[in-house]
Amino acid sequence: EMVTGVVAARSVMLDTEEDKKRREEPLVYFAAAYGSLLLRATPFDFNDGLVRSALFVPLYSRFLASLHRDCHAETPSPFTQLLRSGPLNQLGSLTFSMFVLHAPLAQLFFKKSVATPVFGGPMPRSFFPVYLLIVFLASGLVNEGFIKNDFVQQMASSAAKRMATLTKGMLQDTD
């Protein structure tokens, strides 16, 4: 799934002028992608891996590409404007931290081999809203205290410049 996301991002970076002019409504792909997940709730009980790899990931990738193009349009769609709103933009700034933290925290609270020595056993399902709140708060702390930290940003910039020097610029786009 991660590689598919990278390919989707790269394909948008390589848009031709004709591609940039093409208008697609991002909401259609958004609804189709998340609608595909509803197949799991049908009496047919579709396989999760199959639904995600065959439907959700391609549709969601198409959503992201159309959203990116729509962001650069003279008049973005109302859905794109909603996603660009202040509160959703702030929530979006937490997504990387959430992505990094949610799995280790889930292991801590819900995986038997990890949770038993720490808590005496996995947390019950009723703990899940508390887990979500912990992930949200921890993500905010990591975002504000680490990701936005000037020193960390300078170190990352230095590392990127060093890698560019070591690779003699082989990682940049060339025509």
Tab-separated table of C-alpha atoms in Angstrom:
chain	number	residue	atom	x	y	z
A	1	GLU	CA	0.000	0.000	0.000
A	2	MET	CA	2.848	2.361	0.803
A	3	VAL	CA	4.504	1.723	-2.563
A	4	THR	CA	1.181	2.392	-4.293
A	5	GLY	CA	1.007	5.737	-2.515
A	6	VAL	CA	4.530	6.595	-3.635
A	7	VAL	CA	3.669	5.650	-7.230
A	8	ALA	CA	0.506	7.780	-7.092
A	9	ALA	CA	2.432	10.771	-5.726
A	10	ARG	CA	5.136	10.320	-8.344
A	11	SER	CA	2.602	10.087	-11.167
A	12	VAL	CA	1.097	13.433	-10.145
A	13	MET	CA	4.580	14.963	-10.015
A	14	LEU	CA	5.039	13.916	-13.645
A	15	ASP	CA	1.742	15.423	-14.847
A	16	THR	CA	1.793	16.916	-18.323
A	17	GLU	CA	0.067	20.219	-19.002
A	18	GLU	CA	-2.870	18.237	-20.401
A	19	ASP	CA	-3.086	16.173	-17.196
A	20	LYS	CA	-3.110	19.344	-15.099
A	21	LYS	CA	-6.104	20.687	-17.038
A	22	ARG	CA	-8.140	17.503	-16.586
A	23	ARG	CA	-10.848	18.052	-13.958
A	24	GLU	CA	-12.100	15.177	-11.860
A	25	GLU	CA	-14.309	15.561	-8.824
A	26	PRO	CA	-12.271	14.283	-5.839
A	27	LEU	CA	-15.423	13.568	-3.836
A	28	VAL	CA	-16.437	10.831	-6.315
A	29	TYR	CA	-13.214	8.875	-5.743
A	30	PHE	CA	-13.310	9.550	-2.000
A	31	ALA	CA	-16.850	8.158	-1.748
A	32	ALA	CA	-16.009	5.196	-4.011
A	33	ALA	CA	-12.876	4.336	-2.002
A	34	TYR	CA	-14.600	4.397	1.374
A	35	GLY	CA	-17.733	2.845	-0.131
A	36	SER	CA	-15.633	-0.112	-1.232
A	37	LEU	CA	-14.862	-0.803	2.421
A	38	LEU	CA	-18.579	-1.377	2.990
A	39	LEU	CA	-18.228	-4.595	0.991
A	40	ARG	CA	-16.745	-6.038	4.168
A	41	ALA	CA	-20.078	-5.458	5.913
A	42	THR	CA	-22.158	-7.395	3.365
A	43	PRO	CA	-23.376	-10.949	3.947
A	44	PHE	CA	-20.717	-12.066	1.425
A	45	ASP	CA	-17.957	-11.048	3.884
A	46	PHE	CA	-15.390	-10.120	1.238
A	47	ASN	CA	-11.740	-10.681	2.111
A	48	ASP	CA	-10.218	-7.530	3.630
A	49	GLY	CA	-6.899	-7.851	1.775
A	50	LEU	CA	-8.680	-8.310	-1.533
A	51	VAL	CA	-11.006	-5.333	-1.010
A	52	ARG	CA	-8.138	-3.086	0.066
A	53	SER	CA	-5.688	-4.071	-2.666
A	54	ALA	CA	-8.128	-4.400	-5.576
A	55	LEU	CA	-10.528	-1.548	-4.786
A	56	PHE	CA	-9.682	0.764	-1.908
A	57	VAL	CA	-6.009	1.511	-2.632
A	58	PRO	CA	-6.449	2.218	-6.374
A	59	LEU	CA	-9.557	4.349	-5.748
A	60	TYR	CA	-7.929	6.216	-2.875
A	61	SER	CA	-4.801	6.814	-4.957
A	62	ARG	CA	-7.000	8.229	-7.717
A	63	PHE	CA	-8.735	10.404	-5.099
A	64	LEU	CA	-5.395	11.809	-3.931
A	65	ALA	CA	-4.275	12.521	-7.505
A	66	SER	CA	-7.555	14.255	-8.382
A	67	LEU	CA	-7.444	16.193	-5.099
A	68	HIS	CA	-3.907	17.366	-5.842
A	69	ARG	CA	-4.909	18.542	-9.315
A	70	ASP	CA	-8.036	20.216	-7.940
A	71	CYS	CA	-5.963	22.090	-5.337
A	72	HIS	CA	-4.091	23.756	-8.211
A	73	ALA	CA	-7.244	24.621	-10.177
A	74	GLU	CA	-8.436	28.218	-10.441
A	75	THR	CA	-11.691	27.262	-8.718
A	76	PRO	CA	-11.293	24.160	-6.535
A	77	SER	CA	-14.395	22.064	-5.839
A	78	PRO	CA	-16.342	22.687	-2.617
A	79	PHE	CA	-15.056	19.360	-1.257
A	80	THR	CA	-11.451	20.429	-1.834
A	81	GLN	CA	-12.161	23.776	-0.184
A	82	LEU	CA	-13.625	21.935	2.826
A	83	LEU	CA	-10.491	19.803	3.113
A	84	ARG	CA	-8.378	22.979	2.995
A	85	SER	CA	-10.274	24.519	5.924
A	86	GLY	CA	-8.400	25.476	9.084
A	87	PRO	CA	-9.640	22.732	11.449
A	88	LEU	CA	-9.089	19.947	8.909
A	89	ASN	CA	-5.698	21.391	8.022
A	90	GLN	CA	-4.686	21.272	11.699
A	91	LEU	CA	-5.948	17.700	11.988
A	92	GLY	CA	-3.972	16.840	8.853
A	93	SER	CA	-0.789	18.129	10.469
A	94	LEU	CA	-1.142	15.329	13.047
A	95	THR	CA	-1.507	12.487	10.550
A	96	PHE	CA	2.176	11.600	10.261
A	97	SER	CA	2.540	11.425	14.032
A	98	MET	CA	-0.640	9.364	14.248
A	99	PHE	CA	0.657	7.017	11.561
A	100	VAL	CA	3.907	6.493	13.460
A	101	LEU	CA	2.410	6.183	16.958
A	102	HIS	CA	-0.855	4.272	16.544
A	103	ALA	CA	0.645	0.801	15.998
A	104	PRO	CA	3.116	0.815	18.915
A	105	LEU	CA	0.427	2.163	21.225
A	106	ALA	CA	-2.029	-0.481	20.000
A	107	GLN	CA	0.601	-3.139	20.727
A	108	LEU	CA	1.061	-1.739	24.216
A	109	PHE	CA	-2.645	-1.753	25.062
A	110	PHE	CA	-4.110	-4.624	23.053
A	111	LYS	CA	-1.458	-7.235	22.173
A	112	LYS	CA	-1.522	-9.962	24.800
A	113	SER	CA	2.249	-10.575	24.908
A	114	VAL	CA	2.972	-6.862	25.441
A	115	ALA	CA	-0.046	-5.772	27.500
A	116	THR	CA	0.069	-8.655	30.004
A	117	PRO	CA	3.416	-7.757	31.631
A	118	VAL	CA	2.483	-4.058	31.681
A	119	PHE	CA	-1.223	-4.089	32.572
A	120	GLY	CA	-1.923	-7.689	33.528
A	121	GLY	CA	-3.692	-8.333	30.228
A	122	PRO	CA	-4.988	-6.637	27.076
A	123	MET	CA	-7.343	-3.731	27.524
A	124	PRO	CA	-11.049	-4.426	26.915
A	125	ARG	CA	-12.829	-3.150	23.799
A	126	SER	CA	-14.425	-0.421	25.899
A	127	PHE	CA	-10.908	1.077	26.260
A	128	PHE	CA	-10.700	1.787	22.516
A	129	PRO	CA	-12.034	5.404	22.737
A	130	VAL	CA	-9.420	6.105	25.427
A	131	TYR	CA	-6.758	4.580	23.151
A	132	LEU	CA	-7.862	6.909	20.331
A	133	LEU	CA	-7.636	9.894	22.658
A	134	ILE	CA	-4.137	8.823	23.773
A	135	VAL	CA	-3.029	8.495	20.127
A	136	PHE	CA	-4.487	11.920	19.335
A	137	LEU	CA	-2.831	13.635	22.330
A	138	ALA	CA	0.514	11.871	21.834
A	139	SER	CA	0.447	12.853	18.149
A	140	GLY	CA	-0.127	16.469	19.097
A	141	LEU	CA	2.805	16.393	21.512
A	142	VAL	CA	5.124	14.760	18.963
A	143	ASN	CA	4.016	17.168	16.248
A	144	GLU	CA	4.525	20.284	18.353
A	145	GLY	CA	7.560	19.146	20.318
A	146	PHE	CA	9.489	17.228	17.682
A	147	ILE	CA	8.292	17.615	14.086
A	148	LYS	CA	7.902	21.409	14.301
A	149	ASN	CA	11.086	21.760	16.349
A	150	ASP	CA	13.611	24.055	14.623
A	151	PHE	CA	16.600	21.957	15.679
A	152	VAL	CA	15.023	18.767	14.308
A	153	GLN	CA	14.155	20.519	11.048
A	154	GLN	CA	17.736	21.800	10.706
A	155	MET	CA	19.122	18.301	11.344
A	156	ALA	CA	16.772	16.812	8.721
A	157	SER	CA	17.755	19.507	6.235
A	158	SER	CA	21.451	18.862	6.893
A	159	ALA	CA	20.939	15.116	6.451
A	160	ALA	CA	19.104	15.674	3.150
A	161	LYS	CA	21.880	17.941	1.874
A	162	ARG	CA	24.497	15.402	2.938
A	163	MET	CA	22.649	12.590	1.144
A	164	ALA	CA	22.390	14.743	-1.985
A	165	THR	CA	26.134	15.336	-1.845
A	166	LEU	CA	26.909	11.647	-1.311
A	167	THR	CA	24.668	10.605	-4.209
A	168	LYS	CA	26.003	13.403	-6.426
A	169	GLY	CA	22.454	14.578	-7.082
A	170	MET	CA	21.230	11.203	-8.388
A	171	LEU	CA	18.037	11.530	-6.341
A	172	GLN	CA	16.783	14.627	-8.146
A	173	ASP	CA	14.504	14.762	-11.182
A	174	THR	CA	16.184	15.271	-14.521
A	175	ASP	CA	14.774	15.573	-17.999
